[in-house]
Amino acid sequence: MYQDMYERWLAAELDDADLKPELESVKGDDAAIQDRFAVALKFGTAGLRGVIGAGTNRMNIYVVRQATQGLANWVKTQGGSQTVAISYDSRIKSDLFAKTAAEVLAANGIKVRVYSALMPVPALSFATRYYNCNAGIMVTASHNPAKYNGYKVYGADGCQITLEAADAVLAAIDKHDYFDSIELTDFDAAVAADKIVWIDDKCLRDFVDAVLALRPGNDVSKLKLVYTPLNGSGLEPVKMLLDRMGVTQVTVVPEQEKPDGSFPTCPYPNPEIREAMALGMEYARRCNADLLLATDPDCDRVGIAVRDGEDYTLMTGNEVGCLLLDYIINARRAAGTMPEHPAALSTIVSTTMVQRICEMNDVHFEATFTGFKFMAEKLAEYKAKGNYEYILAFEESYGYMMGDYVRDKDAVTASMMAAEMAAYYYDRGM
């Protein structure tokens, strides 16, 4: 079966010139062919994720086309605006996969809003709701090694899709062949016909405005900060935000500033891993910085290191989550912006210290299953019932969510709040 599928792909006229040489290179290698074709990448609530390459068990334009055709079929059943937002990060072929998804959607009569340059997860979640879309697509493999890419789908609420929606999309995907049953149009022609529309700068500015509106407003002008986007998508929104906050002493790690899907200085670009933070910590020492911020390639996670004597300490997600919660409570009370019935959210595998902080401060607390879609569902429940207003949601793996404009991990907002928190405590010698 997998040999037959391999032969079919090998004989096909493939639109991506990188695929045919790879298929030729494994001719006669049964194990390599089996690895590429024995199974297909499985679509779920986290979308798709796999090694980039040729085959049904790889990330390539044919797998993306099939997945997007399934998504298009589902969107057609949803009514509403019949619009999908698309963003992508710096990974290898992310821009190609984003363009491919747009071509399929446009051919199916679905309007596409796509960022003209790479943008992070929170910007995609924001745009999905900003344009009243039925869904959003984020092309990313998050913090996996460079050989991976992926495809995350968001619902109209800006959250990653539910299990029920994922099952419906998967059922639609399974009805389509990789080559013969996909609707496809030319990208440039669809742009000319206004079927594919670029997301304009106002959307990004409004996103940053929404982030800034959460600020308690403590002075950050004395803060010395080093930032690294780890060659990912965080540079433009995070730099724009820091500038508008008034952080004037910012050093961006030059080797990790520009988008680069090969991640040459951090092969595993996960800020939870000390090796990924090593170059940033070196620059922090050179600059005698107060704070190091590092966002992962799709900018939904942020790692933090703080000065500790002559060196720097890399803080855990649990530590930062607890510090942020305590700071937000105190800062919002001082500013008079604390909700009447505040709530905080975390997960069943995160620290229990957060519950104690909530108890001490009369803040409602709930722990959900792991994953921000569960915390975002709880946020939606609060809004529907009008009983609580959340002030922070976090999990131990460097994910934080604040505000109601993004419904997933948001390293842009977390970077702002961490910088302001650091400045607040340094001003007090703490």
Short mmCIF file of C-alpha atoms in Angstrom, two decimals:
data_model
loop_
_atom_site.label_atom_id
_atom_site.label_comp_id
_atom_site.label_asym_id
_atom_site.label_seq_id
_atom_site.Cartn_x
_atom_site.Cartn_y
_atom_site.Cartn_z
CA MET A 1 0.00 0.00 0.00
CA TYR A 2 2.69 2.51 0.96
CA GLN A 3 4.81 1.45 -2.01
CA ASP A 4 1.85 2.12 -4.32
CA MET A 5 1.36 5.56 -2.80
CA TYR A 6 5.08 6.26 -3.18
CA GLU A 7 5.00 5.29 -6.85
CA ARG A 8 1.99 7.54 -7.40
CA TRP A 9 3.74 10.54 -5.86
CA LEU A 10 6.93 9.74 -7.78
CA ALA A 11 5.04 9.68 -11.08
CA ALA A 12 3.07 12.88 -10.41
CA GLU A 13 3.97 16.33 -11.73
CA LEU A 14 4.74 17.97 -8.38
CA ASP A 15 4.38 21.74 -7.92
CA ASP A 16 7.10 21.99 -5.27
CA ALA A 17 10.49 21.40 -6.91
CA ASP A 18 12.01 20.16 -3.63
CA LEU A 19 9.79 17.07 -3.44
CA LYS A 20 10.79 15.09 -6.54
CA PRO A 21 14.53 14.92 -5.70
CA GLU A 22 13.67 13.68 -2.21
CA LEU A 23 11.44 10.96 -3.63
CA GLU A 24 14.13 9.95 -6.11
CA SER A 25 16.71 9.80 -3.31
CA VAL A 26 14.79 7.13 -1.35
CA LYS A 27 14.07 4.84 -4.33
CA GLY A 28 14.70 1.26 -3.21
CA ASP A 29 14.91 2.23 0.47
CA ASP A 30 11.87 0.47 1.91
CA ALA A 31 12.28 1.88 5.43
CA ALA A 32 12.52 5.47 4.15
CA ILE A 33 9.50 5.00 1.90
CA GLN A 34 7.51 3.40 4.70
CA ASP A 35 8.38 6.28 7.01
CA ARG A 36 7.02 8.77 4.48
CA PHE A 37 3.95 6.89 3.23
CA ALA A 38 2.78 4.15 5.62
CA VAL A 39 0.61 6.62 7.54
CA ALA A 40 -0.76 10.11 7.02
CA LEU A 41 -0.33 13.08 9.32
CA LYS A 42 -3.39 13.11 11.54
CA PHE A 43 -5.47 16.28 11.91
CA GLY A 44 -6.68 17.06 15.44
CA THR A 45 -7.44 19.95 17.79
CA ALA A 46 -3.81 21.07 17.40
CA GLY A 47 -4.07 20.78 13.61
CA LEU A 48 -1.13 19.16 11.83
CA ARG A 49 2.53 18.92 12.74
CA GLY A 50 5.35 16.94 11.17
CA VAL A 51 8.73 16.87 9.47
CA ILE A 52 8.91 18.92 6.26
CA GLY A 53 9.27 16.76 3.17
CA ALA A 54 7.65 14.49 0.58
CA GLY A 55 4.93 12.02 1.50
CA THR A 56 1.67 11.62 3.34
CA ASN A 57 3.51 11.57 6.68
CA ARG A 58 5.29 14.87 5.99
CA MET A 59 4.41 18.55 5.89
CA ASN A 60 4.17 19.64 2.24
CA ILE A 61 1.83 21.59 -0.02
CA TYR A 62 -0.24 18.49 -0.85
CA VAL A 63 -0.95 17.69 2.79
CA VAL A 64 -1.75 21.37 3.35
CA ARG A 65 -4.06 21.43 0.32
CA GLN A 66 -5.96 18.38 1.51
CA ALA A 67 -6.31 19.73 5.06
CA THR A 68 -7.45 23.11 3.79
CA GLN A 69 -10.04 21.56 1.47
CA GLY A 70 -11.46 19.75 4.48
CA LEU A 71 -11.46 22.99 6.47
CA ALA A 72 -13.15 24.81 3.58
CA ASN A 73 -15.91 22.22 3.46
CA TRP A 74 -16.51 22.69 7.19
CA VAL A 75 -16.46 26.50 6.94
CA LYS A 76 -19.16 26.33 4.25
CA THR A 77 -21.49 24.74 6.85
CA GLN A 78 -20.91 27.50 9.41
CA GLY A 79 -22.72 30.48 7.83
CA GLY A 80 -21.35 33.78 9.09
CA SER A 81 -18.83 35.79 7.11
CA GLN A 82 -17.31 32.84 5.20
CA THR A 83 -13.88 34.32 5.92
CA VAL A 84 -10.64 32.76 7.21
CA ALA A 85 -7.60 34.63 8.57
CA ILE A 86 -4.09 33.28 7.94
CA SER A 87 -0.72 33.97 9.52
CA TYR A 88 2.63 32.20 9.52
CA ASP A 89 5.95 32.24 11.33
CA SER A 90 9.58 32.03 10.19
CA ARG A 91 9.81 28.29 9.70
CA ILE A 92 10.96 26.72 6.45
CA LYS A 93 8.13 26.89 3.87
CA SER A 94 5.73 28.63 6.28
CA ASP A 95 5.04 31.37 3.73
CA LEU A 96 4.49 28.76 0.99
CA PHE A 97 2.06 26.77 3.14
CA ALA A 98 0.16 29.95 4.06
CA LYS A 99 -0.12 30.88 0.39
CA THR A 100 -1.22 27.33 -0.47
CA ALA A 101 -3.98 27.41 2.14
CA ALA A 102 -5.17 30.78 0.82
CA GLU A 103 -5.36 29.41 -2.75
CA VAL A 104 -7.58 26.51 -1.67
CA LEU A 105 -9.89 28.65 0.44
CA ALA A 106 -10.30 31.28 -2.28
CA ALA A 107 -11.10 28.60 -4.85
CA ASN A 108 -13.87 27.41 -2.53
CA GLY A 109 -15.50 30.84 -2.42
CA ILE A 110 -14.17 31.64 1.04
CA LYS A 111 -12.67 35.08 1.58
CA VAL A 112 -9.14 35.12 2.95
CA ARG A 113 -7.48 37.69 5.18
CA VAL A 114 -3.73 37.04 5.26
CA TYR A 115 -0.83 38.88 6.85
CA SER A 116 1.65 40.17 4.28
CA ALA A 117 4.56 39.32 6.57
CA LEU A 118 5.08 36.75 9.28
CA MET A 119 3.08 37.42 12.45
CA PRO A 120 2.73 35.48 15.71
CA VAL A 121 -0.05 33.35 17.17
CA PRO A 122 -1.61 36.16 19.24
CA ALA A 123 -1.83 38.39 16.15
CA LEU A 124 -3.65 35.57 14.30
CA SER A 125 -6.06 34.96 17.19
CA PHE A 126 -6.73 38.70 17.33
CA ALA A 127 -7.28 39.02 13.56
CA THR A 128 -9.68 36.06 13.51
CA ARG A 129 -12.06 37.92 15.83
CA TYR A 130 -11.20 41.39 14.47
CA TYR A 131 -12.54 40.44 11.03
CA ASN A 132 -15.37 38.23 12.37
CA CYS A 133 -13.85 35.20 10.64
CA ASN A 134 -15.21 31.68 10.75
CA ALA A 135 -11.72 30.33 11.37
CA GLY A 136 -8.02 31.16 11.45
CA ILE A 137 -4.94 29.25 10.29
CA MET A 138 -1.51 29.63 11.88
CA VAL A 139 1.33 27.95 9.97
CA THR A 140 3.88 27.02 12.64
CA ALA A 141 5.49 24.14 14.49
CA SER A 142 5.80 26.29 17.61
CA HIS A 143 9.13 25.57 19.35
CA ASN A 144 10.00 22.26 17.65
CA PRO A 145 13.35 21.78 15.86
CA ALA A 146 13.90 23.33 12.43
CA LYS A 147 12.95 20.24 10.38
CA TYR A 148 9.31 20.54 11.54
CA ASN A 149 6.40 22.66 10.43
CA GLY A 150 2.71 22.62 11.26
CA TYR A 151 -0.76 24.02 10.70
CA LYS A 152 -2.97 25.13 13.61
CA VAL A 153 -6.66 25.94 13.14
CA TYR A 154 -8.59 28.45 15.23
CA GLY A 155 -12.34 28.85 15.59
CA ALA A 156 -14.38 32.02 15.26
CA ASP A 157 -13.77 32.73 18.97
CA GLY A 158 -9.99 32.93 18.43
CA CYS A 159 -9.36 29.66 20.31
CA GLN A 160 -7.87 26.52 18.82
CA ILE A 161 -10.78 24.51 17.48
CA THR A 162 -12.81 22.18 19.68
CA LEU A 163 -12.67 18.40 19.50
CA GLU A 164 -16.07 18.36 17.79
CA ALA A 165 -14.96 20.84 15.12
CA ALA A 166 -11.67 18.99 14.60
CA ASP A 167 -13.55 15.72 14.10
CA ALA A 168 -15.83 17.39 11.52
CA VAL A 169 -12.84 18.83 9.66
CA LEU A 170 -11.06 15.46 9.76
CA ALA A 171 -14.13 13.71 8.33
CA ALA A 172 -14.15 16.26 5.50
CA ILE A 173 -10.40 15.85 4.92
CA ASP A 174 -10.75 12.07 4.60
CA LYS A 175 -13.09 12.51 1.63
CA HIS A 176 -10.38 14.15 -0.46
CA ASP A 177 -7.43 12.81 -2.41
CA TYR A 178 -4.10 14.64 -2.29
CA PHE A 179 -4.11 15.34 -6.04
CA ASP A 180 -7.50 14.94 -7.68
CA SER A 181 -10.25 16.53 -5.58
CA ILE A 182 -8.83 19.82 -4.35
CA GLU A 183 -10.20 23.18 -5.44
CA LEU A 184 -7.28 25.46 -6.29
CA THR A 185 -6.82 28.93 -7.73
CA ASP A 186 -3.88 31.17 -8.56
CA PHE A 187 -2.82 33.31 -5.59
CA ASP A 188 -2.11 36.51 -7.51
CA ALA A 189 -5.34 36.23 -9.48
CA ALA A 190 -7.28 35.77 -6.25
CA VAL A 191 -5.59 38.86 -4.78
CA ALA A 192 -6.52 40.86 -7.90
CA ALA A 193 -10.12 39.67 -7.55
CA ASP A 194 -10.23 40.63 -3.84
CA LYS A 195 -10.78 37.02 -2.85
CA ILE A 196 -7.51 37.18 -0.90
CA VAL A 197 -7.03 40.44 1.00
CA TRP A 198 -3.93 41.52 2.89
CA ILE A 199 -4.43 42.25 6.58
CA ASP A 200 -3.65 45.94 6.91
CA ASP A 201 -1.40 47.69 9.42
CA LYS A 202 -4.39 48.99 11.36
CA CYS A 203 -5.17 45.48 12.58
CA LEU A 204 -1.65 45.15 14.04
CA ARG A 205 -1.81 48.65 15.55
CA ASP A 206 -5.18 47.88 17.11
CA PHE A 207 -3.77 44.66 18.54
CA VAL A 208 -0.89 46.57 20.13
CA ASP A 209 -3.36 49.19 21.39
CA ALA A 210 -5.38 46.42 23.05
CA VAL A 211 -2.24 45.08 24.71
CA LEU A 212 -1.22 48.52 25.95
CA ALA A 213 -4.68 49.10 27.42
CA LEU A 214 -3.88 46.35 29.96
CA ARG A 215 -0.89 48.22 31.37
CA PRO A 216 -1.12 49.27 35.00
CA GLY A 217 1.17 52.09 33.84
CA ASN A 218 4.32 51.81 35.95
CA ASP A 219 7.40 53.64 34.66
CA VAL A 220 9.70 51.49 32.51
CA SER A 221 12.08 54.20 31.28
CA LYS A 222 15.01 53.03 33.44
CA LEU A 223 14.68 49.37 32.52
CA LYS A 224 17.62 47.81 30.63
CA LEU A 225 16.30 44.97 28.55
CA VAL A 226 17.65 42.36 26.15
CA TYR A 227 15.16 40.73 23.78
CA THR A 228 15.48 37.83 21.39
CA PRO A 229 12.76 36.55 19.06
CA LEU A 230 14.87 33.40 18.50
CA ASN A 231 14.75 34.07 14.72
CA GLY A 232 10.95 33.88 14.87
CA SER A 233 7.89 36.07 14.40
CA GLY A 234 7.90 38.18 17.58
CA LEU A 235 10.26 40.98 16.57
CA GLU A 236 7.86 43.51 15.02
CA PRO A 237 5.00 43.37 17.55
CA VAL A 238 7.23 43.07 20.63
CA LYS A 239 9.57 45.87 19.52
CA MET A 240 6.59 48.09 18.63
CA LEU A 241 5.11 47.43 22.05
CA LEU A 242 8.31 48.10 24.01
CA ASP A 243 8.83 51.33 22.10
CA ARG A 244 5.32 52.55 22.81
CA MET A 245 5.69 51.59 26.48
CA GLY A 246 8.74 53.82 26.76
CA VAL A 247 11.41 51.14 27.14
CA THR A 248 14.32 53.01 25.55
CA GLN A 249 17.22 50.72 26.54
CA VAL A 250 16.49 47.65 24.41
CA THR A 251 19.17 45.42 22.90
CA VAL A 252 17.95 42.84 20.38
CA VAL A 253 20.27 39.83 20.04
CA PRO A 254 21.54 40.43 16.48
CA GLU A 255 22.24 36.78 15.61
CA GLN A 256 18.62 35.91 16.48
CA GLU A 257 16.88 39.07 15.27
CA LYS A 258 15.97 38.23 11.66
CA PRO A 259 13.53 35.44 10.71
CA ASP A 260 15.43 32.25 9.96
CA GLY A 261 13.72 28.86 9.94
CA SER A 262 17.02 27.00 10.31
CA PHE A 263 17.54 28.56 13.77
CA PRO A 264 21.34 28.54 13.40
CA THR A 265 22.18 29.58 16.99
CA CYS A 266 19.47 27.57 18.80
CA PRO A 267 18.61 24.29 17.04
CA TYR A 268 15.78 23.68 19.51
CA PRO A 269 14.16 27.15 19.76
CA ASN A 270 12.26 26.57 22.98
CA PRO A 271 12.79 29.24 25.68
CA GLU A 272 12.17 26.57 28.31
CA ILE A 273 15.56 25.12 27.32
CA ARG A 274 18.64 26.84 28.73
CA GLU A 275 20.61 26.31 25.50
CA ALA A 276 18.05 28.39 23.57
CA MET A 277 18.53 31.22 26.08
CA ALA A 278 22.34 31.03 26.21
CA LEU A 279 23.12 33.69 23.60
CA GLY A 280 20.55 36.06 25.06
CA MET A 281 22.03 35.59 28.52
CA GLU A 282 25.47 36.36 27.10
CA TYR A 283 24.18 39.68 25.75
CA ALA A 284 22.40 40.36 29.05
CA ARG A 285 25.77 40.05 30.82
CA ARG A 286 27.46 42.37 28.30
CA CYS A 287 24.72 44.99 28.68
CA ASN A 288 24.27 44.51 32.42
CA ALA A 289 20.56 44.15 31.60
CA ASP A 290 17.82 43.97 34.19
CA LEU A 291 15.77 41.52 32.19
CA LEU A 292 16.06 39.08 29.29
CA LEU A 293 12.96 38.22 27.25
CA ALA A 294 12.95 35.41 24.68
CA THR A 295 9.92 34.51 22.57
CA ASP A 296 9.64 31.25 20.65
CA PRO A 297 9.22 31.17 16.84
CA ASP A 298 5.43 31.68 16.82
CA CYS A 299 5.63 34.03 19.82
CA ASP A 300 3.12 32.29 22.03
CA ARG A 301 5.65 31.46 24.77
CA VAL A 302 8.10 33.76 26.50
CA GLY A 303 11.13 32.85 28.62
CA ILE A 304 12.53 35.24 31.20
CA ALA A 305 15.94 35.57 32.84
CA VAL A 306 16.69 38.08 35.60
CA ARG A 307 19.92 39.43 37.05
CA ASP A 308 21.10 37.44 40.07
CA GLY A 309 24.33 38.91 41.42
CA GLU A 310 26.93 38.62 38.67
CA ASP A 311 24.90 36.13 36.65
CA TYR A 312 21.35 35.56 35.41
CA THR A 313 18.70 33.14 36.58
CA LEU A 314 16.32 31.55 34.09
CA MET A 315 12.92 31.50 35.73
CA THR A 316 10.39 28.71 35.41
CA GLY A 317 6.93 29.19 33.96
CA ASN A 318 5.39 28.50 37.36
CA GLU A 319 7.58 31.15 39.02
CA VAL A 320 6.75 33.77 36.40
CA GLY A 321 3.05 32.90 36.50
CA CYS A 322 2.89 33.37 40.26
CA LEU A 323 4.90 36.62 40.14
CA LEU A 324 2.71 37.99 37.34
CA LEU A 325 -0.46 37.13 39.21
CA ASP A 326 0.77 38.80 42.40
CA TYR A 327 1.92 41.87 40.45
CA ILE A 328 -1.31 42.19 38.47
CA ILE A 329 -3.41 41.96 41.64
CA ASN A 330 -1.41 44.64 43.45
CA ALA A 331 -0.95 46.92 40.43
CA ARG A 332 -4.58 46.81 39.35
CA ARG A 333 -5.80 47.46 42.87
CA ALA A 334 -3.45 50.43 43.14
CA ALA A 335 -4.69 51.73 39.78
CA GLY A 336 -8.34 51.16 40.66
CA THR A 337 -8.86 48.80 37.70
CA MET A 338 -9.39 45.51 39.55
CA PRO A 339 -12.66 43.81 38.51
CA GLU A 340 -15.34 43.41 41.13
CA HIS A 341 -15.16 39.62 40.84
CA PRO A 342 -11.65 38.72 39.59
CA ALA A 343 -10.59 35.23 38.62
CA ALA A 344 -7.35 33.47 37.70
CA LEU A 345 -6.91 30.28 35.72
CA SER A 346 -4.19 27.67 35.54
CA THR A 347 -3.94 23.96 34.80
CA ILE A 348 -4.04 20.78 36.87
CA VAL A 349 -0.30 20.22 36.23
CA SER A 350 0.82 23.75 37.14
CA THR A 351 1.91 24.92 40.60
CA THR A 352 -0.63 24.95 43.42
CA MET A 353 0.96 28.15 44.75
CA VAL A 354 -1.30 30.12 42.42
CA GLN A 355 -4.32 28.88 44.36
CA ARG A 356 -2.82 30.15 47.62
CA ILE A 357 -2.13 33.59 46.07
CA CYS A 358 -5.77 33.74 44.98
CA GLU A 359 -7.04 32.71 48.40
CA MET A 360 -4.97 35.43 50.08
CA ASN A 361 -6.29 38.07 47.70
CA ASP A 362 -9.96 37.06 47.40
CA VAL A 363 -9.55 36.07 43.74
CA HIS A 364 -11.57 33.18 42.35
CA PHE A 365 -9.38 30.35 41.05
CA GLU A 366 -9.98 27.38 38.78
CA ALA A 367 -7.65 24.73 37.35
CA THR A 368 -8.45 23.29 33.91
CA PHE A 369 -7.05 20.45 31.85
CA THR A 370 -3.74 21.26 30.15
CA GLY A 371 -4.11 23.53 27.12
CA PHE A 372 -5.20 27.09 26.60
CA LYS A 373 -8.33 26.04 24.71
CA PHE A 374 -9.72 24.81 28.04
CA MET A 375 -8.84 28.04 29.81
CA ALA A 376 -10.27 30.05 26.92
CA GLU A 377 -13.50 28.04 27.15
CA LYS A 378 -13.68 28.92 30.85
CA LEU A 379 -13.15 32.59 29.96
CA ALA A 380 -16.06 32.38 27.50
CA GLU A 381 -18.18 30.80 30.23
CA TYR A 382 -17.38 33.68 32.59
CA LYS A 383 -18.40 36.20 29.94
CA ALA A 384 -21.65 34.38 29.18
CA LYS A 385 -22.63 34.13 32.85
CA GLY A 386 -21.24 37.52 33.85
CA ASN A 387 -19.99 36.07 37.13
CA TYR A 388 -16.20 36.57 36.94
CA GLU A 389 -13.63 38.55 34.98
CA TYR A 390 -10.32 36.81 34.62
CA ILE A 391 -7.06 38.70 35.13
CA LEU A 392 -4.52 35.99 34.22
CA ALA A 393 -4.39 32.47 32.83
CA PHE A 394 -1.13 30.55 32.67
CA GLU A 395 0.45 27.13 32.43
CA GLU A 396 3.89 25.99 33.53
CA SER A 397 5.27 25.70 29.97
CA TYR A 398 5.86 29.47 29.61
CA GLY A 399 2.34 30.24 28.38
CA TYR A 400 0.39 33.28 29.65
CA MET A 401 -2.90 34.87 28.58
CA MET A 402 -4.31 38.23 29.69
CA GLY A 403 -7.09 40.39 28.32
CA ASP A 404 -10.02 39.40 26.14
CA TYR A 405 -8.59 40.12 22.69
CA VAL A 406 -6.55 36.90 22.32
CA ARG A 407 -7.74 33.42 23.20
CA ASP A 408 -4.44 31.53 23.27
CA LYS A 409 -0.96 31.81 24.72
CA ASP A 410 0.24 35.36 24.10
CA ALA A 411 3.93 36.16 24.46
CA VAL A 412 3.41 39.73 23.21
CA THR A 413 1.20 40.71 26.16
CA ALA A 414 3.29 38.61 28.55
CA SER A 415 6.46 40.41 27.41
CA MET A 416 4.87 43.77 28.16
CA MET A 417 3.65 42.72 31.58
CA ALA A 418 6.95 41.07 32.49
CA ALA A 419 8.89 44.22 31.55
CA GLU A 420 6.60 46.41 33.59
CA MET A 421 6.72 44.01 36.53
CA ALA A 422 10.53 43.92 36.44
CA ALA A 423 10.76 47.72 36.35
CA TYR A 424 8.33 47.98 39.28
CA TYR A 425 10.35 45.67 41.50
CA TYR A 426 13.78 46.98 40.48
CA ASP A 427 12.62 50.50 41.37
CA ARG A 428 11.93 49.15 44.84
CA GLY A 429 15.24 47.31 45.13
CA MET A 430 13.52 43.94 45.04
#
